[in-house]
Amino acid sequence: MVCLGNICRSPLAEGIMREKLTSFGSSVNIDSAGTGGWHAGEAPDRRSIAIAARYHIDISSQRARKLQKADLDKFDIIFAMDTNNHKDILAMADENQQEKVHLFLEFAGMGKQDVPDPWYGDMTDFESVYHLLDKAGDKVALRLEALLLKKS
Ligand code: 4NP
């Protein structure tokens, strides 16, 4: 799960998807990172922590980090929160890694849409980002489950 700062959207996406994929236990490794490293080492934004907590998801122990080229090898699927992140990740990726990189909402069948950046917004924006990720996350989980079943 990749956004710009790894403190607002992708930590929420990480927490939500971990919750949705619990039935796969440790067979799925979910992580998040930012294309930018300005907030590396920081906890998620307090507004992301608060909105997740409202829905009983604890993301407070996550720490921001910058996406590394090695991540593109390590992970089977990379989800970008918006089209800028998508473009930046593709620019880092080798030819054979390009097909691993997806726009999260597009993979969910919701069209070529961005998860809007709530950084300059208020709690209402964080609330709508949460619901967007939650709704898309259900569809992404179904697709991932189908892919995992095919692999096993
Ligand atoms: P995120 O939000 O990409 O969802 O984590 C942002 C966090 C910080 C900044 C921008 C977006 N920033 O400019 O510091």
PDB file of C-alpha atoms in Angstrom, residues 2-150:
ATOM      1  CA  VAL A   2       1.775   3.115  -1.176  1.00  0.00           C
ATOM      2  CA  CYS A   3       0.895   6.800  -0.868  1.00  0.00           C
ATOM      3  CA  LEU A   4       3.024   9.935  -0.725  1.00  0.00           C
ATOM      4  CA  GLY A   5       3.889  10.394   2.953  1.00  0.00           C
ATOM      5  CA  ASN A   6       2.916   6.976   4.411  1.00  0.00           C
ATOM      6  CA  ILE A   7       1.188   8.719   7.288  1.00  0.00           C
ATOM      7  CA  CYS A   8      -2.431   9.270   6.119  1.00  0.00           C
ATOM      8  CA  ARG A   9      -3.821   6.972   3.399  1.00  0.00           C
ATOM      9  CA  SER A  10      -1.518   3.957   3.131  1.00  0.00           C
ATOM     10  CA  PRO A  11      -1.371   3.240   6.898  1.00  0.00           C
ATOM     11  CA  LEU A  12      -5.190   3.168   6.831  1.00  0.00           C
ATOM     12  CA  ALA A  13      -5.141   0.933   3.750  1.00  0.00           C
ATOM     13  CA  GLU A  14      -2.622  -1.364   5.481  1.00  0.00           C
ATOM     14  CA  GLY A  15      -4.766  -1.627   8.626  1.00  0.00           C
ATOM     15  CA  ILE A  16      -8.012  -2.134   6.716  1.00  0.00           C
ATOM     16  CA  MET A  17      -6.585  -4.781   4.365  1.00  0.00           C
ATOM     17  CA  ARG A  18      -4.906  -6.657   7.230  1.00  0.00           C
ATOM     18  CA  GLU A  19      -8.306  -6.824   8.907  1.00  0.00           C
ATOM     19  CA  LYS A  20     -10.025  -8.030   5.717  1.00  0.00           C
ATOM     20  CA  LEU A  21      -7.412 -10.672   4.954  1.00  0.00           C
ATOM     21  CA  THR A  22      -7.136 -12.159   8.451  1.00  0.00           C
ATOM     22  CA  SER A  23      -8.527 -15.463   7.179  1.00  0.00           C
ATOM     23  CA  PHE A  24      -5.286 -15.871   5.219  1.00  0.00           C
ATOM     24  CA  GLY A  25      -3.255 -15.553   8.439  1.00  0.00           C
ATOM     25  CA  SER A  26       0.463 -15.182   7.980  1.00  0.00           C
ATOM     26  CA  SER A  27       0.349 -16.319   4.352  1.00  0.00           C
ATOM     27  CA  VAL A  28      -0.157 -12.713   3.295  1.00  0.00           C
ATOM     28  CA  ASN A  29       2.378 -10.050   4.195  1.00  0.00           C
ATOM     29  CA  ILE A  30       0.812  -6.591   4.075  1.00  0.00           C
ATOM     30  CA  ASP A  31       2.938  -3.486   4.443  1.00  0.00           C
ATOM     31  CA  SER A  32       2.875   0.178   3.475  1.00  0.00           C
ATOM     32  CA  ALA A  33       5.346   2.851   2.402  1.00  0.00           C
ATOM     33  CA  GLY A  34       5.501   6.332   0.912  1.00  0.00           C
ATOM     34  CA  THR A  35       7.057   7.514  -2.329  1.00  0.00           C
ATOM     35  CA  GLY A  36       8.419  10.412  -0.213  1.00  0.00           C
ATOM     36  CA  GLY A  37      10.580   9.955   2.882  1.00  0.00           C
ATOM     37  CA  TRP A  38       9.869  13.206   4.778  1.00  0.00           C
ATOM     38  CA  HIS A  39       7.915  11.439   7.515  1.00  0.00           C
ATOM     39  CA  ALA A  40      10.075   8.309   7.796  1.00  0.00           C
ATOM     40  CA  GLY A  41      10.029   6.915  11.327  1.00  0.00           C
ATOM     41  CA  GLU A  42       6.843   8.760  12.298  1.00  0.00           C
ATOM     42  CA  ALA A  43       3.590   7.211  13.501  1.00  0.00           C
ATOM     43  CA  PRO A  44       0.542   7.682  11.253  1.00  0.00           C
ATOM     44  CA  ASP A  45      -1.186  11.059  11.325  1.00  0.00           C
ATOM     45  CA  ARG A  46      -3.290  11.313  14.505  1.00  0.00           C
ATOM     46  CA  ARG A  47      -6.404  11.771  12.370  1.00  0.00           C
ATOM     47  CA  SER A  48      -5.769   8.453  10.582  1.00  0.00           C
ATOM     48  CA  ILE A  49      -5.147   6.764  13.933  1.00  0.00           C
ATOM     49  CA  ALA A  50      -8.415   8.254  15.266  1.00  0.00           C
ATOM     50  CA  ILE A  51     -10.589   7.278  12.321  1.00  0.00           C
ATOM     51  CA  ALA A  52      -9.194   3.723  12.296  1.00  0.00           C
ATOM     52  CA  ALA A  53      -9.770   3.442  16.063  1.00  0.00           C
ATOM     53  CA  ARG A  54     -13.392   4.522  15.559  1.00  0.00           C
ATOM     54  CA  TYR A  55     -13.799   1.354  13.480  1.00  0.00           C
ATOM     55  CA  HIS A  56     -11.782  -0.786  15.934  1.00  0.00           C
ATOM     56  CA  ILE A  57      -8.569  -0.933  13.918  1.00  0.00           C
ATOM     57  CA  ASP A  58      -5.330  -0.040  15.695  1.00  0.00           C
ATOM     58  CA  ILE A  59      -2.738   1.446  13.334  1.00  0.00           C
ATOM     59  CA  SER A  60      -0.831   3.381  16.018  1.00  0.00           C
ATOM     60  CA  SER A  61       2.238   1.142  16.026  1.00  0.00           C
ATOM     61  CA  GLN A  62       2.908   1.543  12.286  1.00  0.00           C
ATOM     62  CA  ARG A  63       5.938   3.676  11.371  1.00  0.00           C
ATOM     63  CA  ALA A  64       6.370   5.520   8.094  1.00  0.00           C
ATOM     64  CA  ARG A  65       9.074   4.508   5.663  1.00  0.00           C
ATOM     65  CA  LYS A  66      10.095   5.373   2.145  1.00  0.00           C
ATOM     66  CA  LEU A  67       9.398   2.858  -0.610  1.00  0.00           C
ATOM     67  CA  GLN A  68      12.615   1.059  -1.617  1.00  0.00           C
ATOM     68  CA  LYS A  69      13.471  -0.493  -4.937  1.00  0.00           C
ATOM     69  CA  ALA A  70      13.842  -3.817  -3.061  1.00  0.00           C
ATOM     70  CA  ASP A  71      10.125  -3.642  -2.171  1.00  0.00           C
ATOM     71  CA  LEU A  72       9.296  -4.014  -5.843  1.00  0.00           C
ATOM     72  CA  ASP A  73      11.080  -7.377  -5.776  1.00  0.00           C
ATOM     73  CA  LYS A  74       9.833  -8.483  -2.380  1.00  0.00           C
ATOM     74  CA  PHE A  75       6.102  -7.880  -2.882  1.00  0.00           C
ATOM     75  CA  ASP A  76       3.860  -9.576  -5.456  1.00  0.00           C
ATOM     76  CA  ILE A  77       1.453  -6.659  -5.742  1.00  0.00           C
ATOM     77  CA  ILE A  78       2.028  -2.961  -5.148  1.00  0.00           C
ATOM     78  CA  PHE A  79      -1.023  -0.725  -4.721  1.00  0.00           C
ATOM     79  CA  ALA A  80      -0.776   3.009  -5.352  1.00  0.00           C
ATOM     80  CA  MET A  81      -3.290   5.277  -3.644  1.00  0.00           C
ATOM     81  CA  ASP A  82      -3.269   7.857  -6.447  1.00  0.00           C
ATOM     82  CA  THR A  83      -2.148   8.357 -10.022  1.00  0.00           C
ATOM     83  CA  ASN A  84       0.911  10.393  -8.998  1.00  0.00           C
ATOM     84  CA  ASN A  85       2.095   7.633  -6.676  1.00  0.00           C
ATOM     85  CA  HIS A  86       1.362   5.128  -9.460  1.00  0.00           C
ATOM     86  CA  LYS A  87       3.486   7.084 -11.925  1.00  0.00           C
ATOM     87  CA  ASP A  88       6.345   7.473  -9.406  1.00  0.00           C
ATOM     88  CA  ILE A  89       6.353   3.776  -8.549  1.00  0.00           C
ATOM     89  CA  LEU A  90       6.342   2.814 -12.239  1.00  0.00           C
ATOM     90  CA  ALA A  91       9.345   5.085 -12.742  1.00  0.00           C
ATOM     91  CA  MET A  92      11.226   3.101 -10.040  1.00  0.00           C
ATOM     92  CA  ALA A  93      10.168  -0.292 -11.349  1.00  0.00           C
ATOM     93  CA  ASP A  94      12.097  -2.443 -13.787  1.00  0.00           C
ATOM     94  CA  GLU A  95      10.365  -3.656 -16.923  1.00  0.00           C
ATOM     95  CA  ASN A  96       9.432  -7.009 -15.343  1.00  0.00           C
ATOM     96  CA  GLN A  97       8.016  -5.304 -12.225  1.00  0.00           C
ATOM     97  CA  GLN A  98       5.653  -2.916 -14.003  1.00  0.00           C
ATOM     98  CA  GLU A  99       2.736  -5.330 -14.032  1.00  0.00           C
ATOM     99  CA  LYS A 100       2.837  -5.670 -10.225  1.00  0.00           C
ATOM    100  CA  VAL A 101       1.890  -2.016  -9.801  1.00  0.00           C
ATOM    101  CA  HIS A 102      -1.823  -1.164  -9.614  1.00  0.00           C
ATOM    102  CA  LEU A 103      -3.969   1.804  -8.767  1.00  0.00           C
ATOM    103  CA  PHE A 104      -5.903   0.603  -5.699  1.00  0.00           C
ATOM    104  CA  LEU A 105      -9.365   1.830  -6.735  1.00  0.00           C
ATOM    105  CA  GLU A 106      -8.902   0.636 -10.309  1.00  0.00           C
ATOM    106  CA  PHE A 107      -7.978  -2.868  -9.057  1.00  0.00           C
ATOM    107  CA  ALA A 108     -11.213  -2.698  -7.029  1.00  0.00           C
ATOM    108  CA  GLY A 109     -13.157  -2.138 -10.269  1.00  0.00           C
ATOM    109  CA  MET A 110     -13.969   1.451  -9.370  1.00  0.00           C
ATOM    110  CA  GLY A 111     -12.308   3.092 -12.360  1.00  0.00           C
ATOM    111  CA  LYS A 112      -9.123   5.108 -12.686  1.00  0.00           C
ATOM    112  CA  GLN A 113      -9.791   7.107  -9.501  1.00  0.00           C
ATOM    113  CA  ASP A 114      -7.510   8.492  -6.806  1.00  0.00           C
ATOM    114  CA  VAL A 115      -7.910   8.035  -3.075  1.00  0.00           C
ATOM    115  CA  PRO A 116      -7.926  11.782  -2.302  1.00  0.00           C
ATOM    116  CA  ASP A 117      -5.103  13.086  -0.137  1.00  0.00           C
ATOM    117  CA  PRO A 118      -6.689  14.169   3.185  1.00  0.00           C
ATOM    118  CA  TRP A 119      -3.482  15.796   4.563  1.00  0.00           C
ATOM    119  CA  TYR A 120      -4.766  19.380   4.219  1.00  0.00           C
ATOM    120  CA  GLY A 121      -8.321  18.366   5.116  1.00  0.00           C
ATOM    121  CA  ASP A 122     -10.234  17.753   8.326  1.00  0.00           C
ATOM    122  CA  MET A 123     -11.775  14.723  10.025  1.00  0.00           C
ATOM    123  CA  THR A 124     -14.593  14.644   7.454  1.00  0.00           C
ATOM    124  CA  ASP A 125     -11.981  14.033   4.744  1.00  0.00           C
ATOM    125  CA  PHE A 126     -10.339  11.274   6.790  1.00  0.00           C
ATOM    126  CA  GLU A 127     -13.753   9.723   7.385  1.00  0.00           C
ATOM    127  CA  SER A 128     -14.519   9.649   3.644  1.00  0.00           C
ATOM    128  CA  VAL A 129     -11.063   8.234   2.841  1.00  0.00           C
ATOM    129  CA  TYR A 130     -11.710   5.494   5.411  1.00  0.00           C
ATOM    130  CA  HIS A 131     -15.048   4.565   3.826  1.00  0.00           C
ATOM    131  CA  LEU A 132     -13.613   4.657   0.303  1.00  0.00           C
ATOM    132  CA  LEU A 133     -10.748   2.337   1.340  1.00  0.00           C
ATOM    133  CA  ASP A 134     -13.145   0.081   3.225  1.00  0.00           C
ATOM    134  CA  LYS A 135     -15.523  -0.246   0.264  1.00  0.00           C
ATOM    135  CA  ALA A 136     -12.736  -0.759  -2.284  1.00  0.00           C
ATOM    136  CA  GLY A 137     -10.929  -3.039   0.167  1.00  0.00           C
ATOM    137  CA  ASP A 138     -13.803  -5.545   0.120  1.00  0.00           C
ATOM    138  CA  LYS A 139     -13.485  -5.840  -3.649  1.00  0.00           C
ATOM    139  CA  VAL A 140      -9.687  -5.971  -3.555  1.00  0.00           C
ATOM    140  CA  ALA A 141      -9.847  -8.714  -0.892  1.00  0.00           C
ATOM    141  CA  LEU A 142     -12.135 -10.802  -3.112  1.00  0.00           C
ATOM    142  CA  ARG A 143      -9.748 -10.456  -6.059  1.00  0.00           C
ATOM    143  CA  LEU A 144      -6.718 -11.273  -3.900  1.00  0.00           C
ATOM    144  CA  GLU A 145      -8.446 -14.309  -2.429  1.00  0.00           C
ATOM    145  CA  ALA A 146      -9.237 -15.565  -5.936  1.00  0.00           C
ATOM    146  CA  LEU A 147      -5.614 -15.022  -6.989  1.00  0.00           C
ATOM    147  CA  LEU A 148      -4.282 -16.789  -3.892  1.00  0.00           C
ATOM    148  CA  LEU A 149      -6.613 -19.756  -4.377  1.00  0.00           C
ATOM    149  CA  LYS A 150      -5.464 -20.073  -7.975  1.00  0.00           C
TER     150      LYS A 150
END
